[in-house]
mmCIF file of C-alpha atoms in Angstrom:
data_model
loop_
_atom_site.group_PDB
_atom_site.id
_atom_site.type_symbol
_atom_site.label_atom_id
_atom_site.label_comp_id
_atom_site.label_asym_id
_atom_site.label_seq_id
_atom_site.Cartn_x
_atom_site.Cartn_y
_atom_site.Cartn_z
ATOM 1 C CA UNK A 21 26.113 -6.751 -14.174
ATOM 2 C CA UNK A 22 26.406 -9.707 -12.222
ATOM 3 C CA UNK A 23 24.220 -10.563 -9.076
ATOM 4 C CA UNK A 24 27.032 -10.316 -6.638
ATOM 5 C CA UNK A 25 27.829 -6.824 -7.718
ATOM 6 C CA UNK A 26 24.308 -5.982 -8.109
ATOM 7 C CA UNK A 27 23.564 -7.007 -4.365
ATOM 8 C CA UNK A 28 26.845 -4.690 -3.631
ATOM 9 C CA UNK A 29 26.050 -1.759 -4.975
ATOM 10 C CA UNK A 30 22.390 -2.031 -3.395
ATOM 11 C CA UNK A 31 23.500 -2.740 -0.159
ATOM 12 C CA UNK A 32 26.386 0.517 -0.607
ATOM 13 C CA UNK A 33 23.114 2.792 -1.479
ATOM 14 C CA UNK A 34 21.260 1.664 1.061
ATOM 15 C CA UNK A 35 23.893 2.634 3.527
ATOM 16 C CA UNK A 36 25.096 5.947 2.442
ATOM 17 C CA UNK A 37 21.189 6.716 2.459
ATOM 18 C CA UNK A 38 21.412 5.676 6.435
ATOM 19 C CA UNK A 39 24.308 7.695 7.133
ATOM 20 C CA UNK A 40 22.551 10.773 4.974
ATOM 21 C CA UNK A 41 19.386 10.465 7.075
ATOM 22 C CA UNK A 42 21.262 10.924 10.158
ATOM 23 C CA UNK A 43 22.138 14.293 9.075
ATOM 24 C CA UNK A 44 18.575 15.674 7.866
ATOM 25 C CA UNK A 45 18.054 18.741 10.223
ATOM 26 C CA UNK A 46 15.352 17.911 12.564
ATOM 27 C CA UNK A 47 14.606 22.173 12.691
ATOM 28 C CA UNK A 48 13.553 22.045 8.798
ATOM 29 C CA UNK A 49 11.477 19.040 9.112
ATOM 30 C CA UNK A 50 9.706 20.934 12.635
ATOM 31 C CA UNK A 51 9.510 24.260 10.472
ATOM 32 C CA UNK A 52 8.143 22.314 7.413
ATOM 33 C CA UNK A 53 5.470 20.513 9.083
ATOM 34 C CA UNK A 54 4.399 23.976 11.267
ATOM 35 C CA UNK A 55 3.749 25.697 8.152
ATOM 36 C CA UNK A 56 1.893 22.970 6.041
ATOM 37 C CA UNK A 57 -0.323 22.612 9.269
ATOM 38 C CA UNK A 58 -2.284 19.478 10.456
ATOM 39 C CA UNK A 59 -4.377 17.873 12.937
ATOM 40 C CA UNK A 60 -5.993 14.722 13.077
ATOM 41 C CA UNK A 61 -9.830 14.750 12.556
ATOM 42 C CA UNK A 62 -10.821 11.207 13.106
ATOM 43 C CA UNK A 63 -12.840 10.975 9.283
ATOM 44 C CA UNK A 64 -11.101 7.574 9.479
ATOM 45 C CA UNK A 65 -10.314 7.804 5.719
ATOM 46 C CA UNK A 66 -6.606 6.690 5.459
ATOM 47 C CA UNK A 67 -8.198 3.288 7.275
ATOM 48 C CA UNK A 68 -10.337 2.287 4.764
ATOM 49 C CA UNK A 69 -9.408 0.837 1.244
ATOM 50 C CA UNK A 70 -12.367 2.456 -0.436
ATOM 51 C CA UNK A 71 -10.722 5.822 -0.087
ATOM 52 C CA UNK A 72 -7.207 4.690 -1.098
ATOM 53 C CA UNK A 73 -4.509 2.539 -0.707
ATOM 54 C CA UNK A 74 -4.735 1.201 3.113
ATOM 55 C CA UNK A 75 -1.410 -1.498 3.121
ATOM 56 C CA UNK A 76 0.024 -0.959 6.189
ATOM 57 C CA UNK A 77 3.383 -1.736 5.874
ATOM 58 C CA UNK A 78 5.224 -2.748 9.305
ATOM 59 C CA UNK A 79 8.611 -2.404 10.430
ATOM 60 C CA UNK A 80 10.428 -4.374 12.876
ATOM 61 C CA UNK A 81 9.930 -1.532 15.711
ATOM 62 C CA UNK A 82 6.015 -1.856 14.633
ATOM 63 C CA UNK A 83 5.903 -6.174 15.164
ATOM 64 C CA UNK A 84 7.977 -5.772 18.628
ATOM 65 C CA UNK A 85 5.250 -2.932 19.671
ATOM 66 C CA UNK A 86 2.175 -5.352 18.038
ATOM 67 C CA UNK A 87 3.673 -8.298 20.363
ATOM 68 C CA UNK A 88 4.047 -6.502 23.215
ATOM 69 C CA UNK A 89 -0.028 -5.686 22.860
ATOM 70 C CA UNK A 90 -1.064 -9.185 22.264
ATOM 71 C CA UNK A 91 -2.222 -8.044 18.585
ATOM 72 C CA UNK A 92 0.906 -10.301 16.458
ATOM 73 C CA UNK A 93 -1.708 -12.301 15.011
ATOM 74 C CA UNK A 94 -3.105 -9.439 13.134
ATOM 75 C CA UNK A 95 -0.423 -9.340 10.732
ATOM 76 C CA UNK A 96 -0.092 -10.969 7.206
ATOM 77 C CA UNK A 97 2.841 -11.523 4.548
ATOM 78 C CA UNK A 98 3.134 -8.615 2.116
ATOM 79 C CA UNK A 99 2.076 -10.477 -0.617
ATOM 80 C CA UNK A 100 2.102 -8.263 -4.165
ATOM 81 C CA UNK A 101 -1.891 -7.779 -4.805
ATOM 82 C CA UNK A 102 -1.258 -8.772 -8.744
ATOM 83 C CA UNK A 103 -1.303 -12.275 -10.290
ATOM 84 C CA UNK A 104 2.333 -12.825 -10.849
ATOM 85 C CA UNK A 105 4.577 -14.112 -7.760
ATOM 86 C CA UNK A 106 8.409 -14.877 -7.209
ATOM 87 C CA UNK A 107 8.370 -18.989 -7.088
ATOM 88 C CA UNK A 108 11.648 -21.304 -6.491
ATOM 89 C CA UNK A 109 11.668 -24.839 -7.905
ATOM 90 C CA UNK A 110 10.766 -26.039 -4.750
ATOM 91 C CA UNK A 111 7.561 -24.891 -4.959
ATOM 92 C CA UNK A 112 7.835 -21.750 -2.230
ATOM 93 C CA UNK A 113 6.439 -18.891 -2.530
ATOM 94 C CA UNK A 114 8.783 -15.178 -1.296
ATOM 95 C CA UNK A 115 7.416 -12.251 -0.389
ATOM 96 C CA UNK A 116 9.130 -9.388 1.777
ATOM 97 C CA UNK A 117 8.028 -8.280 4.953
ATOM 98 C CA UNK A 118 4.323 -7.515 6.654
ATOM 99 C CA UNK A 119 1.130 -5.654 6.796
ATOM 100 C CA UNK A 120 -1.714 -5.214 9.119
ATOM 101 C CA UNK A 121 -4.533 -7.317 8.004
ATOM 102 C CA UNK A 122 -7.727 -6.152 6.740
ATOM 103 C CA UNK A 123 -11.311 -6.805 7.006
ATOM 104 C CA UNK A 124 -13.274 -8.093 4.428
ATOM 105 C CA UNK A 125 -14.649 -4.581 3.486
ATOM 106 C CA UNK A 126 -11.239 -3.260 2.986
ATOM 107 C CA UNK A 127 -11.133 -1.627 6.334
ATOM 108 C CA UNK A 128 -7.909 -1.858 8.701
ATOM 109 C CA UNK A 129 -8.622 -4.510 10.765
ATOM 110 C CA UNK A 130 -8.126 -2.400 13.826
ATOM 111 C CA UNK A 131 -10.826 0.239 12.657
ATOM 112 C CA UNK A 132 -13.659 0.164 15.078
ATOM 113 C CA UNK A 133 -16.695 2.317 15.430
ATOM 114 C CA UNK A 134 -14.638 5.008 17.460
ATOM 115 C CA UNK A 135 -11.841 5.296 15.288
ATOM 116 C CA UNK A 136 -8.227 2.685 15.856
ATOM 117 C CA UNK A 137 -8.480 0.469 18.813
ATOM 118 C CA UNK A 138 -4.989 -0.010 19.161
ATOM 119 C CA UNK A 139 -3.867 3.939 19.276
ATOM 120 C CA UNK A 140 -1.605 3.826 21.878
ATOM 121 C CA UNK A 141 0.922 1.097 19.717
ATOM 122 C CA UNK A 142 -0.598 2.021 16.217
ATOM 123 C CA UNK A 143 2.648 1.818 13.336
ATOM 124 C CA UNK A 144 5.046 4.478 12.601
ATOM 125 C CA UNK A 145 3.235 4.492 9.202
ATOM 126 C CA UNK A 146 0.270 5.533 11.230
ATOM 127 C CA UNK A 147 1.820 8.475 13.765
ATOM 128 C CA UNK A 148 3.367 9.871 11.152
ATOM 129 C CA UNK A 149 0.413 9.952 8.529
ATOM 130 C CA UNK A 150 0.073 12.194 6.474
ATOM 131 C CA UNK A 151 4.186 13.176 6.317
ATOM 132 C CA UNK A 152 6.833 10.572 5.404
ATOM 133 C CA UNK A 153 10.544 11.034 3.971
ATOM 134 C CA UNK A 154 11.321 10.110 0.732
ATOM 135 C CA UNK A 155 14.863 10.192 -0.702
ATOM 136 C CA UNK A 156 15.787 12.967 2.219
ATOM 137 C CA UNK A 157 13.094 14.847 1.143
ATOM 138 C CA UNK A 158 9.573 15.500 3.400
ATOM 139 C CA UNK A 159 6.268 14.558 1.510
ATOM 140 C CA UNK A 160 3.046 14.629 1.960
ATOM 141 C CA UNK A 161 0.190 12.602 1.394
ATOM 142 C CA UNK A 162 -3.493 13.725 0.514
ATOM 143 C CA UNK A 163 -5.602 14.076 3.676
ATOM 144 C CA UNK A 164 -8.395 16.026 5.358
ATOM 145 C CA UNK A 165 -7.000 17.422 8.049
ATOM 146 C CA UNK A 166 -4.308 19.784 6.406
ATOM 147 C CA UNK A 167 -3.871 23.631 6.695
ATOM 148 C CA UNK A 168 -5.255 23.399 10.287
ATOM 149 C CA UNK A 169 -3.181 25.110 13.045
ATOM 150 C CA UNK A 170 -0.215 23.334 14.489
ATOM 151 C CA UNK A 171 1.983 24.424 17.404
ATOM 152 C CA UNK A 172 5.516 24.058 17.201
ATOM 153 C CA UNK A 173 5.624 21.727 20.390
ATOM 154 C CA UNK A 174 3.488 18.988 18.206
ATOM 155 C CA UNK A 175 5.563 19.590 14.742
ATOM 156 C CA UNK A 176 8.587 18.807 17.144
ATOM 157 C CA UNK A 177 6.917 15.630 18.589
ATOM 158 C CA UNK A 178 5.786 14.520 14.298
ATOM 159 C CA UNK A 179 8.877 15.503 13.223
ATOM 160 C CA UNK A 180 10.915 12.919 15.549
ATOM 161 C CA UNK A 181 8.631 10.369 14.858
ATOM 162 C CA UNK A 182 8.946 11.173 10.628
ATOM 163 C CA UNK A 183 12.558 11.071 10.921
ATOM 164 C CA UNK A 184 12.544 7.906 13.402
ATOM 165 C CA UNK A 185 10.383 6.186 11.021
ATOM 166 C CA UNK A 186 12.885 6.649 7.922
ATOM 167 C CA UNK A 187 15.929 5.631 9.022
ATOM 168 C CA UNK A 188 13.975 2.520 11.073
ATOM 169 C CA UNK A 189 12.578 1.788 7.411
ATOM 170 C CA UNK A 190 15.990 2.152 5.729
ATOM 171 C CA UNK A 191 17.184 -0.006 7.824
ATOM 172 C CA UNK A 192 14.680 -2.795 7.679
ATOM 173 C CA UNK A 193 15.121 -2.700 4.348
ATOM 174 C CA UNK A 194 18.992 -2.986 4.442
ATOM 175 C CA UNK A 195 18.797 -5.706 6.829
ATOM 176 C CA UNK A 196 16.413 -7.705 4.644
ATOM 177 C CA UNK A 197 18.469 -7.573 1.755
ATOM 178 C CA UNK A 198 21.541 -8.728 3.861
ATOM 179 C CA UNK A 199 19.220 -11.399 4.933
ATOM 180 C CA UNK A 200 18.198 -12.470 1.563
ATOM 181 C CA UNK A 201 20.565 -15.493 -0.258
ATOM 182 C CA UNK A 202 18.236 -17.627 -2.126
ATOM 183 C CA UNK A 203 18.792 -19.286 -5.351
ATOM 184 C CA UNK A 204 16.989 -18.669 -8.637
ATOM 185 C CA UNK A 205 14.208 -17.416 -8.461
ATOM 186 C CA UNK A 206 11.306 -16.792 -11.443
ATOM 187 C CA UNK A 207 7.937 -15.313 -11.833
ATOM 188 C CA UNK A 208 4.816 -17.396 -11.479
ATOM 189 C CA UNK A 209 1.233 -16.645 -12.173
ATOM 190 C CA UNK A 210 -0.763 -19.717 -10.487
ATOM 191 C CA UNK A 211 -3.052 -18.616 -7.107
ATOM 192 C CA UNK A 212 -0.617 -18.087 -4.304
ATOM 193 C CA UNK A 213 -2.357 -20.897 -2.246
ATOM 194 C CA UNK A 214 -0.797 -23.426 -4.573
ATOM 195 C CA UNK A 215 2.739 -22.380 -2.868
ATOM 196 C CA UNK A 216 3.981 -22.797 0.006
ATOM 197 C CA UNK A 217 4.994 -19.271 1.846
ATOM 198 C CA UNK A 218 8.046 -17.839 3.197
ATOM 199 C CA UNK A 219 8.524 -14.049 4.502
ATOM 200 C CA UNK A 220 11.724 -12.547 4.459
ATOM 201 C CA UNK A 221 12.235 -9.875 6.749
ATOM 202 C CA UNK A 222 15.312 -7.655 8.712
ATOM 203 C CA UNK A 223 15.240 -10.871 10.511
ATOM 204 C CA UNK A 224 15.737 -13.558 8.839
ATOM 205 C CA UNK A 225 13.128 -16.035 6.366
ATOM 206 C CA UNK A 226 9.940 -16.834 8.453
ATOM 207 C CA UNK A 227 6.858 -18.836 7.285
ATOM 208 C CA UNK A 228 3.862 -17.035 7.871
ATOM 209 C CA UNK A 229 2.586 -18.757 11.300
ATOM 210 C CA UNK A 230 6.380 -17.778 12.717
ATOM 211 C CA UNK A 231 6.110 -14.064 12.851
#
């Protein structure tokens, strides 16, 4: 299949998958989340690398919200954590989109001794842990603070925020790709800081420093 048709047919999926998202009944997700049952209980876990995977991916509504607290500068270029990196002949390295930084312990960089600093304009990622949609469908991530009671007023409150969250991430990721026209591309497996960097986004190519 050629590239043009390839870009196509992603850029079809990623729209019908907007227009199905629209329709996901807000009651199951609220009557799904009741019953599983959650609260919060500040063990600070999903912050630190040492008890799993801590990326926090960030959408465009997460940057504006980061700006508007002064924090932008605590953001980084998702840059894949293996060895091998898309290169052009120009000698640039692409990545797509950003995460919150980290300390050098792993830890969110925003983790401080009583629990996020920055709670009030945390990431969706964040609000929403430990539910997120995949493929229409309500999962759930490993966490402490399951089976714990849950009033329907709060599953209401998560539930918007899940569901806002999804289709903001669907389309940041359909924006990107419309975004996206480089040339060839090809897989490198030198240190990253013998590249030059550039971050696309659902805004356009950036280099790191833009944000």
């Amino acid at each position: 299949m050629k590239e043009k048709e390839s870009r196509s047919l992603i850029l079809k999926d990623l729209e019908n998958q907007i227009l199905e998202s629209i329709s996901i009944p807000l009651h199951d997700l609220v009557m799904e989340i009741a019953r599983t049952g959650f609260r919060c209980i500040g063990c600070g876990r999903c912050c630190k690398f040492s008890t799993g995977d801590n990326s926090v991916l960030l959408t465009y509504f997460d940057i504006g919200n980061l700006k508007k607290s002064g924090n932008i500068d605590a953001i980084e270029p998702t840059v894949a954590e293996e060895d091998m990196f898309l290169a052009d002949t120009e000698g640039n390295v692409h990545t797509f989109g950003w995460r919150l930084k980290r300390k050098t312990n792993g830890e969110c960089v925003f983790l401080g001794d009583a629990g996020c600093t920055i709670y009030p304009f945390r990431p969706l990622l964040c609000r929403t842990y430990p539910f997120y949609i995949a493929e229409g469908k309500l999962e759930i991530s490993e966490c402490g603070g399951m089976d714990r009671v849950f009033s329907l007023y709060h599953a209401r409150r998560l539930a918007d925020e899940v569901l806002q969250r999804y289709i903001i991430e669907l389309r940041d990721t359909l924006m990107t790709y419309r975004h996206f026209n480089e040339g060839l591309l090809f897989l490198v497996s030198r240190p990253v800081a013998d590249y030059k960097m550039i971050v696309h986004d659902s805004r356009g190519k950036w280099k790191p420093d833009d944000k």
